PDB file of C-alpha atoms in Angstrom:
ATOM      1  CA  UNK A   5     213.688 200.524   7.803  1.00  0.00           C
ATOM      2  CA  UNK A   6     210.857 202.804   8.940  1.00  0.00           C
ATOM      3  CA  UNK A   7     213.145 205.849   8.762  1.00  0.00           C
ATOM      4  CA  UNK A   8     214.302 204.816   5.282  1.00  0.00           C
ATOM      5  CA  UNK A   9     210.684 204.797   4.140  1.00  0.00           C
ATOM      6  CA  UNK A  10     210.123 208.234   5.687  1.00  0.00           C
ATOM      7  CA  UNK A  11     213.230 209.585   3.966  1.00  0.00           C
ATOM      8  CA  UNK A  12     211.967 208.252   0.629  1.00  0.00           C
ATOM      9  CA  UNK A  13     208.603 209.951   1.196  1.00  0.00           C
ATOM     10  CA  UNK A  14     210.345 213.235   2.051  1.00  0.00           C
ATOM     11  CA  UNK A  15     212.513 213.123  -1.085  1.00  0.00           C
ATOM     12  CA  UNK A  16     209.383 212.417  -3.149  1.00  0.00           C
ATOM     13  CA  UNK A  17     207.580 215.382  -1.552  1.00  0.00           C
ATOM     14  CA  UNK A  18     210.577 217.664  -2.195  1.00  0.00           C
ATOM     15  CA  UNK A  19     210.586 216.572  -5.852  1.00  0.00           C
ATOM     16  CA  UNK A  20     206.858 217.349  -6.118  1.00  0.00           C
ATOM     17  CA  UNK A  21     207.335 220.737  -4.425  1.00  0.00           C
ATOM     18  CA  UNK A  22     210.227 221.577  -6.733  1.00  0.00           C
ATOM     19  CA  UNK A  23     208.098 220.726  -9.759  1.00  0.00           C
ATOM     20  CA  UNK A  24     205.258 222.743  -8.219  1.00  0.00           C
ATOM     21  CA  UNK A  25     207.238 225.981  -8.587  1.00  0.00           C
ATOM     22  CA  UNK A  26     207.552 225.125 -12.273  1.00  0.00           C
ATOM     23  CA  UNK A  27     203.824 224.301 -12.382  1.00  0.00           C
ATOM     24  CA  UNK A  28     202.802 227.637 -10.840  1.00  0.00           C
ATOM     25  CA  UNK A  29     205.057 229.481 -13.299  1.00  0.00           C
ATOM     26  CA  UNK A  30     203.285 227.584 -16.106  1.00  0.00           C
ATOM     27  CA  UNK A  31     199.797 228.256 -14.704  1.00  0.00           C
ATOM     28  CA  UNK A  32     200.223 232.031 -14.290  1.00  0.00           C
ATOM     29  CA  UNK A  33     200.797 232.191 -18.040  1.00  0.00           C
ATOM     30  CA  UNK A  34     197.267 230.828 -18.604  1.00  0.00           C
ATOM     31  CA  UNK A  35     195.175 232.180 -15.692  1.00  0.00           C
ATOM     32  CA  UNK A  36     194.873 235.378 -13.657  1.00  0.00           C
ATOM     33  CA  UNK A  37     197.460 234.726 -10.898  1.00  0.00           C
ATOM     34  CA  UNK A  38     195.475 235.592  -7.749  1.00  0.00           C
ATOM     35  CA  UNK A  39     192.278 233.831  -8.890  1.00  0.00           C
ATOM     36  CA  UNK A  40     194.307 230.815  -9.996  1.00  0.00           C
ATOM     37  CA  UNK A  41     196.026 230.555  -6.610  1.00  0.00           C
ATOM     38  CA  UNK A  42     192.717 230.932  -4.790  1.00  0.00           C
ATOM     39  CA  UNK A  43     191.101 228.105  -6.745  1.00  0.00           C
ATOM     40  CA  UNK A  44     194.249 225.968  -6.591  1.00  0.00           C
ATOM     41  CA  UNK A  45     194.704 226.081  -2.812  1.00  0.00           C
ATOM     42  CA  UNK A  46     190.927 225.779  -2.352  1.00  0.00           C
ATOM     43  CA  UNK A  47     191.033 222.507  -4.279  1.00  0.00           C
ATOM     44  CA  UNK A  48     193.986 221.444  -2.104  1.00  0.00           C
ATOM     45  CA  UNK A  49     192.120 222.370   1.080  1.00  0.00           C
ATOM     46  CA  UNK A  50     189.052 220.352   0.106  1.00  0.00           C
ATOM     47  CA  UNK A  51     191.219 217.335  -0.788  1.00  0.00           C
ATOM     48  CA  UNK A  52     193.059 217.593   2.550  1.00  0.00           C
ATOM     49  CA  UNK A  53     189.794 217.965   4.458  1.00  0.00           C
ATOM     50  CA  UNK A  54     188.359 214.816   2.848  1.00  0.00           C
ATOM     51  CA  UNK A  55     191.488 212.829   3.757  1.00  0.00           C
ATOM     52  CA  UNK A  56     191.421 214.106   7.361  1.00  0.00           C
ATOM     53  CA  UNK A  57     187.714 213.226   7.652  1.00  0.00           C
ATOM     54  CA  UNK A  58     188.465 209.585   6.864  1.00  0.00           C
ATOM     55  CA  UNK A  59     191.515 209.683   9.179  1.00  0.00           C
ATOM     56  CA  UNK A  60     189.208 211.055  11.918  1.00  0.00           C
ATOM     57  CA  UNK A  61     191.649 213.908  12.513  1.00  0.00           C
ATOM     58  CA  UNK A  62     189.100 216.737  12.755  1.00  0.00           C
ATOM     59  CA  UNK A  63     187.667 218.481  15.810  1.00  0.00           C
ATOM     60  CA  UNK A  64     186.023 221.758  16.780  1.00  0.00           C
ATOM     61  CA  UNK A  65     188.587 224.533  17.273  1.00  0.00           C
ATOM     62  CA  UNK A  66     188.628 227.066  20.117  1.00  0.00           C
ATOM     63  CA  UNK A  67     188.278 230.821  19.585  1.00  0.00           C
ATOM     64  CA  UNK A  68     191.986 231.382  20.288  1.00  0.00           C
ATOM     65  CA  UNK A  69     192.970 228.653  17.823  1.00  0.00           C
ATOM     66  CA  UNK A  70     190.678 230.175  15.195  1.00  0.00           C
ATOM     67  CA  UNK A  71     192.387 233.571  15.591  1.00  0.00           C
ATOM     68  CA  UNK A  72     195.789 231.945  15.012  1.00  0.00           C
ATOM     69  CA  UNK A  73     194.425 229.963  12.039  1.00  0.00           C
ATOM     70  CA  UNK A  74     193.100 233.139  10.389  1.00  0.00           C
ATOM     71  CA  UNK A  75     196.372 234.988  11.027  1.00  0.00           C
ATOM     72  CA  UNK A  76     198.361 232.061   9.645  1.00  0.00           C
ATOM     73  CA  UNK A  77     196.117 231.931   6.573  1.00  0.00           C
ATOM     74  CA  UNK A  78     196.534 235.668   5.891  1.00  0.00           C
ATOM     75  CA  UNK A  79     200.319 235.371   5.840  1.00  0.00           C
ATOM     76  CA  UNK A  80     200.862 231.761   4.714  1.00  0.00           C
ATOM     77  CA  UNK A  81     198.131 231.541   2.100  1.00  0.00           C
ATOM     78  CA  UNK A  82     196.861 234.974   1.053  1.00  0.00           C
ATOM     79  CA  UNK A  83     200.104 236.973   1.121  1.00  0.00           C
ATOM     80  CA  UNK A  84     202.452 234.101   0.247  1.00  0.00           C
ATOM     81  CA  UNK A  85     200.501 232.627  -2.667  1.00  0.00           C
ATOM     82  CA  UNK A  86     199.351 235.923  -4.201  1.00  0.00           C
ATOM     83  CA  UNK A  87     202.823 237.501  -4.091  1.00  0.00           C
ATOM     84  CA  UNK A  88     204.393 234.285  -5.408  1.00  0.00           C
ATOM     85  CA  UNK A  89     201.986 234.000  -8.338  1.00  0.00           C
ATOM     86  CA  UNK A  90     202.336 237.650  -9.360  1.00  0.00           C
ATOM     87  CA  UNK A  91     206.105 237.554  -8.826  1.00  0.00           C
ATOM     88  CA  UNK A  92     206.540 234.504 -11.055  1.00  0.00           C
ATOM     89  CA  UNK A  93     205.048 236.510 -13.906  1.00  0.00           C
ATOM     90  CA  UNK A  94     208.170 238.705 -13.840  1.00  0.00           C
ATOM     91  CA  UNK A  95     210.954 236.312 -12.876  1.00  0.00           C
ATOM     92  CA  UNK A  96     212.037 232.773 -13.684  1.00  0.00           C
ATOM     93  CA  UNK A  97     210.918 229.640 -11.846  1.00  0.00           C
ATOM     94  CA  UNK A  98     214.568 228.875 -11.069  1.00  0.00           C
ATOM     95  CA  UNK A  99     215.129 232.254  -9.388  1.00  0.00           C
ATOM     96  CA  UNK A 100     211.835 231.947  -7.540  1.00  0.00           C
ATOM     97  CA  UNK A 101     212.655 228.513  -6.162  1.00  0.00           C
ATOM     98  CA  UNK A 102     216.083 229.616  -4.936  1.00  0.00           C
ATOM     99  CA  UNK A 103     214.627 232.643  -3.151  1.00  0.00           C
ATOM    100  CA  UNK A 104     212.018 230.394  -1.516  1.00  0.00           C
ATOM    101  CA  UNK A 105     214.943 228.312  -0.256  1.00  0.00           C
ATOM    102  CA  UNK A 106     215.483 231.071   2.327  1.00  0.00           C
ATOM    103  CA  UNK A 107     212.298 230.157   4.206  1.00  0.00           C
ATOM    104  CA  UNK A 108     214.052 227.973   6.869  1.00  0.00           C
ATOM    105  CA  UNK A 109     216.655 230.673   7.618  1.00  0.00           C
ATOM    106  CA  UNK A 110     214.103 233.481   7.718  1.00  0.00           C
ATOM    107  CA  UNK A 111     211.927 231.393  10.036  1.00  0.00           C
ATOM    108  CA  UNK A 112     214.974 230.866  12.282  1.00  0.00           C
ATOM    109  CA  UNK A 113     215.659 234.629  12.349  1.00  0.00           C
ATOM    110  CA  UNK A 114     212.039 235.406  13.263  1.00  0.00           C
ATOM    111  CA  UNK A 115     212.145 232.700  15.944  1.00  0.00           C
ATOM    112  CA  UNK A 116     215.211 234.392  17.434  1.00  0.00           C
ATOM    113  CA  UNK A 117     213.339 237.714  17.522  1.00  0.00           C
ATOM    114  CA  UNK A 118     209.859 236.632  18.618  1.00  0.00           C
ATOM    115  CA  UNK A 119     210.429 233.261  20.319  1.00  0.00           C
ATOM    116  CA  UNK A 120     213.698 234.211  22.066  1.00  0.00           C
ATOM    117  CA  UNK A 121     215.731 231.425  20.461  1.00  0.00           C
ATOM    118  CA  UNK A 122     219.508 231.638  20.934  1.00  0.00           C
ATOM    119  CA  UNK A 123     221.793 233.272  18.354  1.00  0.00           C
ATOM    120  CA  UNK A 124     225.161 231.522  18.027  1.00  0.00           C
ATOM    121  CA  UNK A 125     228.114 232.420  15.824  1.00  0.00           C
ATOM    122  CA  UNK A 126     227.498 229.486  13.493  1.00  0.00           C
ATOM    123  CA  UNK A 127     223.807 230.350  13.104  1.00  0.00           C
ATOM    124  CA  UNK A 128     224.650 234.009  12.424  1.00  0.00           C
ATOM    125  CA  UNK A 129     227.224 232.895   9.830  1.00  0.00           C
ATOM    126  CA  UNK A 130     224.597 230.683   8.207  1.00  0.00           C
ATOM    127  CA  UNK A 131     222.139 233.573   8.027  1.00  0.00           C
ATOM    128  CA  UNK A 132     224.727 235.743   6.259  1.00  0.00           C
ATOM    129  CA  UNK A 133     225.584 232.909   3.826  1.00  0.00           C
ATOM    130  CA  UNK A 134     221.925 232.269   3.024  1.00  0.00           C
ATOM    131  CA  UNK A 135     221.040 235.875   2.292  1.00  0.00           C
ATOM    132  CA  UNK A 136     224.322 236.265   0.407  1.00  0.00           C
ATOM    133  CA  UNK A 137     223.306 233.306  -1.760  1.00  0.00           C
ATOM    134  CA  UNK A 138     219.990 234.934  -2.627  1.00  0.00           C
ATOM    135  CA  UNK A 139     221.765 238.218  -3.406  1.00  0.00           C
ATOM    136  CA  UNK A 140     223.918 236.266  -5.867  1.00  0.00           C
ATOM    137  CA  UNK A 141     220.845 234.632  -7.404  1.00  0.00           C
ATOM    138  CA  UNK A 142     218.820 237.789  -7.995  1.00  0.00           C
ATOM    139  CA  UNK A 143     221.626 239.654  -9.766  1.00  0.00           C
ATOM    140  CA  UNK A 144     220.553 239.834 -13.390  1.00  0.00           C
ATOM    141  CA  UNK A 145     223.433 238.410 -15.493  1.00  0.00           C
ATOM    142  CA  UNK A 146     222.112 240.238 -18.564  1.00  0.00           C
ATOM    143  CA  UNK A 147     222.064 243.627 -16.819  1.00  0.00           C
ATOM    144  CA  UNK A 148     225.453 245.360 -16.338  1.00  0.00           C
ATOM    145  CA  UNK A 149     223.992 247.277 -13.385  1.00  0.00           C
ATOM    146  CA  UNK A 150     223.011 244.038 -11.687  1.00  0.00           C
ATOM    147  CA  UNK A 151     219.399 245.153 -11.246  1.00  0.00           C
ATOM    148  CA  UNK A 152     216.980 243.096  -9.178  1.00  0.00           C
ATOM    149  CA  UNK A 153     213.703 242.393 -10.960  1.00  0.00           C
ATOM    150  CA  UNK A 154     210.331 243.282  -9.453  1.00  0.00           C
ATOM    151  CA  UNK A 155     209.456 239.583  -9.701  1.00  0.00           C
ATOM    152  CA  UNK A 156     212.399 238.613  -7.495  1.00  0.00           C
ATOM    153  CA  UNK A 157     211.340 241.225  -4.933  1.00  0.00           C
ATOM    154  CA  UNK A 158     207.734 239.961  -4.873  1.00  0.00           C
ATOM    155  CA  UNK A 159     208.900 236.347  -4.459  1.00  0.00           C
ATOM    156  CA  UNK A 160     211.179 237.497  -1.608  1.00  0.00           C
ATOM    157  CA  UNK A 161     208.191 239.156   0.120  1.00  0.00           C
ATOM    158  CA  UNK A 162     206.203 235.969  -0.498  1.00  0.00           C
ATOM    159  CA  UNK A 163     208.965 233.950   1.179  1.00  0.00           C
ATOM    160  CA  UNK A 164     208.993 236.355   4.147  1.00  0.00           C
ATOM    161  CA  UNK A 165     205.206 236.073   4.557  1.00  0.00           C
ATOM    162  CA  UNK A 166     205.485 232.265   4.609  1.00  0.00           C
ATOM    163  CA  UNK A 167     208.155 232.440   7.311  1.00  0.00           C
ATOM    164  CA  UNK A 168     205.892 234.647   9.450  1.00  0.00           C
ATOM    165  CA  UNK A 169     203.097 232.084   9.055  1.00  0.00           C
ATOM    166  CA  UNK A 170     205.422 229.340  10.336  1.00  0.00           C
ATOM    167  CA  UNK A 171     206.015 231.340  13.534  1.00  0.00           C
ATOM    168  CA  UNK A 172     202.241 231.658  13.969  1.00  0.00           C
ATOM    169  CA  UNK A 173     201.832 227.931  13.282  1.00  0.00           C
ATOM    170  CA  UNK A 174     204.348 227.106  16.012  1.00  0.00           C
ATOM    171  CA  UNK A 175     202.118 228.959  18.458  1.00  0.00           C
ATOM    172  CA  UNK A 176     198.994 226.931  17.700  1.00  0.00           C
ATOM    173  CA  UNK A 177     200.222 223.414  16.860  1.00  0.00           C
ATOM    174  CA  UNK A 178     200.823 222.750  20.546  1.00  0.00           C
ATOM    175  CA  UNK A 179     197.081 222.181  20.904  1.00  0.00           C
ATOM    176  CA  UNK A 180     195.820 221.625  17.342  1.00  0.00           C
ATOM    177  CA  UNK A 181     196.735 218.964  14.788  1.00  0.00           C
ATOM    178  CA  UNK A 182     199.064 220.457  12.169  1.00  0.00           C
ATOM    179  CA  UNK A 183     197.132 218.580   9.476  1.00  0.00           C
ATOM    180  CA  UNK A 184     193.775 220.100  10.447  1.00  0.00           C
ATOM    181  CA  UNK A 185     195.479 223.491  10.752  1.00  0.00           C
ATOM    182  CA  UNK A 186     196.866 223.166   7.219  1.00  0.00           C
ATOM    183  CA  UNK A 187     193.486 222.214   5.720  1.00  0.00           C
ATOM    184  CA  UNK A 188     191.667 225.078   7.447  1.00  0.00           C
ATOM    185  CA  UNK A 189     194.322 227.607   6.475  1.00  0.00           C
ATOM    186  CA  UNK A 190     194.083 226.499   2.847  1.00  0.00           C
ATOM    187  CA  UNK A 191     190.298 226.929   2.783  1.00  0.00           C
ATOM    188  CA  UNK A 192     190.338 230.324   4.529  1.00  0.00           C
ATOM    189  CA  UNK A 193     193.152 231.476   2.254  1.00  0.00           C
ATOM    190  CA  UNK A 194     191.286 230.271  -0.818  1.00  0.00           C
ATOM    191  CA  UNK A 195     188.117 232.221   0.004  1.00  0.00           C
ATOM    192  CA  UNK A 196     190.185 235.355   0.716  1.00  0.00           C
ATOM    193  CA  UNK A 197     192.218 235.078  -2.496  1.00  0.00           C
ATOM    194  CA  UNK A 198     189.135 234.585  -4.686  1.00  0.00           C
ATOM    195  CA  UNK A 199     187.557 237.669  -3.075  1.00  0.00           C
ATOM    196  CA  UNK A 200     190.731 239.726  -3.610  1.00  0.00           C
ATOM    197  CA  UNK A 201     190.929 238.536  -7.203  1.00  0.00           C
ATOM    198  CA  UNK A 202     187.544 240.071  -8.046  1.00  0.00           C
ATOM    199  CA  UNK A 203     188.822 243.397  -6.684  1.00  0.00           C
ATOM    200  CA  UNK A 204     192.256 243.532  -8.338  1.00  0.00           C
ATOM    201  CA  UNK A 205     192.003 241.423 -11.504  1.00  0.00           C
ATOM    202  CA  UNK A 206     189.804 241.651 -14.604  1.00  0.00           C
ATOM    203  CA  UNK A 207     188.405 238.203 -13.860  1.00  0.00           C
ATOM    204  CA  UNK A 208     186.667 236.541 -16.790  1.00  0.00           C
ATOM    205  CA  UNK A 209     185.547 232.981 -17.413  1.00  0.00           C
ATOM    206  CA  UNK A 210     187.292 232.760 -20.783  1.00  0.00           C
ATOM    207  CA  UNK A 211     190.717 231.488 -19.580  1.00  0.00           C
ATOM    208  CA  UNK A 212     189.031 228.688 -17.622  1.00  0.00           C
ATOM    209  CA  UNK A 213     186.760 227.728 -20.509  1.00  0.00           C
ATOM    210  CA  UNK A 214     189.511 227.715 -23.138  1.00  0.00           C
ATOM    211  CA  UNK A 215     192.249 226.028 -21.041  1.00  0.00           C
ATOM    212  CA  UNK A 216     193.336 222.723 -22.530  1.00  0.00           C
ATOM    213  CA  UNK A 217     193.736 219.301 -20.986  1.00  0.00           C
ATOM    214  CA  UNK A 218     197.430 219.892 -20.186  1.00  0.00           C
ATOM    215  CA  UNK A 219     196.690 223.109 -18.284  1.00  0.00           C
ATOM    216  CA  UNK A 220     193.958 221.491 -16.163  1.00  0.00           C
ATOM    217  CA  UNK A 221     196.149 218.417 -15.546  1.00  0.00           C
ATOM    218  CA  UNK A 222     198.901 220.667 -14.211  1.00  0.00           C
ATOM    219  CA  UNK A 223     196.365 222.649 -12.153  1.00  0.00           C
ATOM    220  CA  UNK A 224     194.860 219.629 -10.359  1.00  0.00           C
ATOM    221  CA  UNK A 225     198.245 217.912  -9.938  1.00  0.00           C
ATOM    222  CA  UNK A 226     199.630 221.084  -8.347  1.00  0.00           C
ATOM    223  CA  UNK A 227     196.599 221.508  -6.097  1.00  0.00           C
ATOM    224  CA  UNK A 228     196.003 217.942  -4.929  1.00  0.00           C
ATOM    225  CA  UNK A 229     199.486 216.382  -5.048  1.00  0.00           C
ATOM    226  CA  UNK A 230     201.762 219.306  -4.188  1.00  0.00           C
ATOM    227  CA  UNK A 231     199.722 221.598  -1.962  1.00  0.00           C
ATOM    228  CA  UNK A 232     197.227 219.137  -0.448  1.00  0.00           C
ATOM    229  CA  UNK A 233     198.831 215.719  -0.137  1.00  0.00           C
ATOM    230  CA  UNK A 234     202.369 217.138  -0.036  1.00  0.00           C
ATOM    231  CA  UNK A 235     201.728 219.021   3.204  1.00  0.00           C
ATOM    232  CA  UNK A 236     199.937 216.080   4.806  1.00  0.00           C
ATOM    233  CA  UNK A 237     202.850 213.734   4.019  1.00  0.00           C
ATOM    234  CA  UNK A 238     205.392 216.315   5.198  1.00  0.00           C
ATOM    235  CA  UNK A 239     203.547 216.797   8.492  1.00  0.00           C
ATOM    236  CA  UNK A 240     203.411 213.015   8.943  1.00  0.00           C
ATOM    237  CA  UNK A 241     207.185 212.866   8.431  1.00  0.00           C
ATOM    238  CA  UNK A 242     207.673 215.549  11.088  1.00  0.00           C
ATOM    239  CA  UNK A 243     205.761 213.385  13.561  1.00  0.00           C
ATOM    240  CA  UNK A 244     208.023 210.383  12.802  1.00  0.00           C
ATOM    241  CA  UNK A 245     211.526 211.865  12.577  1.00  0.00           C
ATOM    242  CA  UNK A 246     211.103 215.371  13.973  1.00  0.00           C
ATOM    243  CA  UNK A 247     210.950 218.875  12.515  1.00  0.00           C
ATOM    244  CA  UNK A 248     214.737 219.352  12.417  1.00  0.00           C
ATOM    245  CA  UNK A 249     215.515 216.347  10.235  1.00  0.00           C
ATOM    246  CA  UNK A 250     212.491 216.953   8.026  1.00  0.00           C
ATOM    247  CA  UNK A 251     213.352 220.622   7.441  1.00  0.00           C
ATOM    248  CA  UNK A 252     216.788 219.717   6.065  1.00  0.00           C
ATOM    249  CA  UNK A 253     215.127 217.988   3.111  1.00  0.00           C
ATOM    250  CA  UNK A 254     213.715 221.375   1.995  1.00  0.00           C
ATOM    251  CA  UNK A 255     217.150 222.076   0.542  1.00  0.00           C
ATOM    252  CA  UNK A 256     216.267 219.683  -2.278  1.00  0.00           C
ATOM    253  CA  UNK A 257     213.334 221.835  -3.481  1.00  0.00           C
ATOM    254  CA  UNK A 258     215.431 224.473  -5.308  1.00  0.00           C
ATOM    255  CA  UNK A 259     217.561 221.697  -6.835  1.00  0.00           C
ATOM    256  CA  UNK A 260     214.540 219.907  -8.317  1.00  0.00           C
ATOM    257  CA  UNK A 261     212.990 223.215  -9.388  1.00  0.00           C
ATOM    258  CA  UNK A 262     216.170 224.197 -11.242  1.00  0.00           C
ATOM    259  CA  UNK A 263     216.117 220.902 -13.125  1.00  0.00           C
ATOM    260  CA  UNK A 264     212.400 221.216 -13.853  1.00  0.00           C
ATOM    261  CA  UNK A 265     212.644 224.810 -15.081  1.00  0.00           C
ATOM    262  CA  UNK A 266     215.466 223.788 -17.432  1.00  0.00           C
ATOM    263  CA  UNK A 267     213.710 220.772 -18.954  1.00  0.00           C
ATOM    264  CA  UNK A 268     210.064 221.892 -18.917  1.00  0.00           C
ATOM    265  CA  UNK A 269     210.282 225.678 -19.295  1.00  0.00           C
ATOM    266  CA  UNK A 270     213.534 225.951 -21.229  1.00  0.00           C
ATOM    267  CA  UNK A 271     215.012 228.381 -18.701  1.00  0.00           C
ATOM    268  CA  UNK A 272     218.759 228.937 -18.739  1.00  0.00           C
ATOM    269  CA  UNK A 273     220.729 228.046 -15.604  1.00  0.00           C
ATOM    270  CA  UNK A 274     223.474 230.550 -14.715  1.00  0.00           C
ATOM    271  CA  UNK A 275     226.631 229.995 -12.677  1.00  0.00           C
ATOM    272  CA  UNK A 276     225.405 232.665 -10.255  1.00  0.00           C
ATOM    273  CA  UNK A 277     222.329 230.534  -9.578  1.00  0.00           C
ATOM    274  CA  UNK A 278     224.430 227.430  -8.908  1.00  0.00           C
ATOM    275  CA  UNK A 279     226.726 229.436  -6.628  1.00  0.00           C
ATOM    276  CA  UNK A 280     223.718 230.953  -4.869  1.00  0.00           C
ATOM    277  CA  UNK A 281     222.150 227.519  -4.408  1.00  0.00           C
ATOM    278  CA  UNK A 282     225.326 226.207  -2.724  1.00  0.00           C
ATOM    279  CA  UNK A 283     225.496 229.221  -0.392  1.00  0.00           C
ATOM    280  CA  UNK A 284     221.792 228.908   0.480  1.00  0.00           C
ATOM    281  CA  UNK A 285     222.123 225.187   1.308  1.00  0.00           C
ATOM    282  CA  UNK A 286     225.103 225.766   3.617  1.00  0.00           C
ATOM    283  CA  UNK A 287     223.379 228.835   5.017  1.00  0.00           C
ATOM    284  CA  UNK A 288     220.244 226.863   5.866  1.00  0.00           C
ATOM    285  CA  UNK A 289     222.223 224.031   7.485  1.00  0.00           C
ATOM    286  CA  UNK A 290     224.138 226.536   9.651  1.00  0.00           C
ATOM    287  CA  UNK A 291     221.436 229.147  10.151  1.00  0.00           C
ATOM    288  CA  UNK A 292     218.787 226.709  11.371  1.00  0.00           C
ATOM    289  CA  UNK A 293     221.274 225.203  13.833  1.00  0.00           C
ATOM    290  CA  UNK A 294     221.211 221.770  12.170  1.00  0.00           C
ATOM    291  CA  UNK A 295     225.014 221.390  11.811  1.00  0.00           C
ATOM    292  CA  UNK A 296     225.544 222.684  15.341  1.00  0.00           C
ATOM    293  CA  UNK A 297     223.030 220.184  16.751  1.00  0.00           C
ATOM    294  CA  UNK A 298     224.622 217.288  14.876  1.00  0.00           C
ATOM    295  CA  UNK A 299     228.087 218.291  16.089  1.00  0.00           C
ATOM    296  CA  UNK A 300     226.963 218.493  19.721  1.00  0.00           C
ATOM    297  CA  UNK A 301     225.139 215.161  19.428  1.00  0.00           C
ATOM    298  CA  UNK A 302     228.227 213.458  17.959  1.00  0.00           C
ATOM    299  CA  UNK A 303     230.435 214.983  20.654  1.00  0.00           C
ATOM    300  CA  UNK A 304     228.027 213.848  23.393  1.00  0.00           C
ATOM    301  CA  UNK A 305     227.963 210.203  22.275  1.00  0.00           C
ATOM    302  CA  UNK A 306     231.592 209.898  21.123  1.00  0.00           C
ATOM    303  CA  UNK A 307     233.890 207.801  23.375  1.00  0.00           C
ATOM    304  CA  UNK A 308     235.994 209.894  25.736  1.00  0.00           C
TER     305      UNK A 308
END
């Protein structure tokens, strides 16, 4: 029964994260993208910090941990969120969500390179399927040359930066609570993004003063529910059922984002996107070693 409750929480988080891609696409049409992301994840970081204070899950970090936290924030917050926000100005939310679906595979590839994890035939096949799925997604159906948009490329780089941050996170969560790590990364990333925004964007107060109730509702829902509470709940699920089982649920994010982009943004869904989504899901299940682990577990406990 406890696992059923955890699964329900994970599905809810995946739904919120899928809708969050749609929300960010909506928000970049009303605010400067880098400033918006800085303020959004800063709000999320403060919300997470308040929750962790009452949970008594905060402590002083060591110098080594702080170095890893800053590095993780630079890749996972600054690079990921800025590239994602700018990229979504030039591509659809549906394309963006499908490209982000490559994060588990890319993390697995980086783990093979930097953490010396094993490469098996099934994992290699999954990696090829996953990247093949994204290649299918980013082909522009309206362009005979099949050009890839600059937005798709920026979202891809954003996905890659997030995967790098996950490798860094693996290095530090052995000694530091993943929830405290997340909150600190959000706050450091927020300060950095706001600073960068003043340098690269014509930041003015007008968009924030003229934004309507709907825009601010989406902003705070995205910040507090998706980025703040979403990560805390996801990390709690990892502690209960493990990282492997939890990661599989990430395959639902592109599915919910596709539905959300269709109903809320009026984006068209192409057959290439559906085909790409299927390839990415199978690619993630193979490339992360999930199917292989389940097969070996079944074989181990099956009657001889």
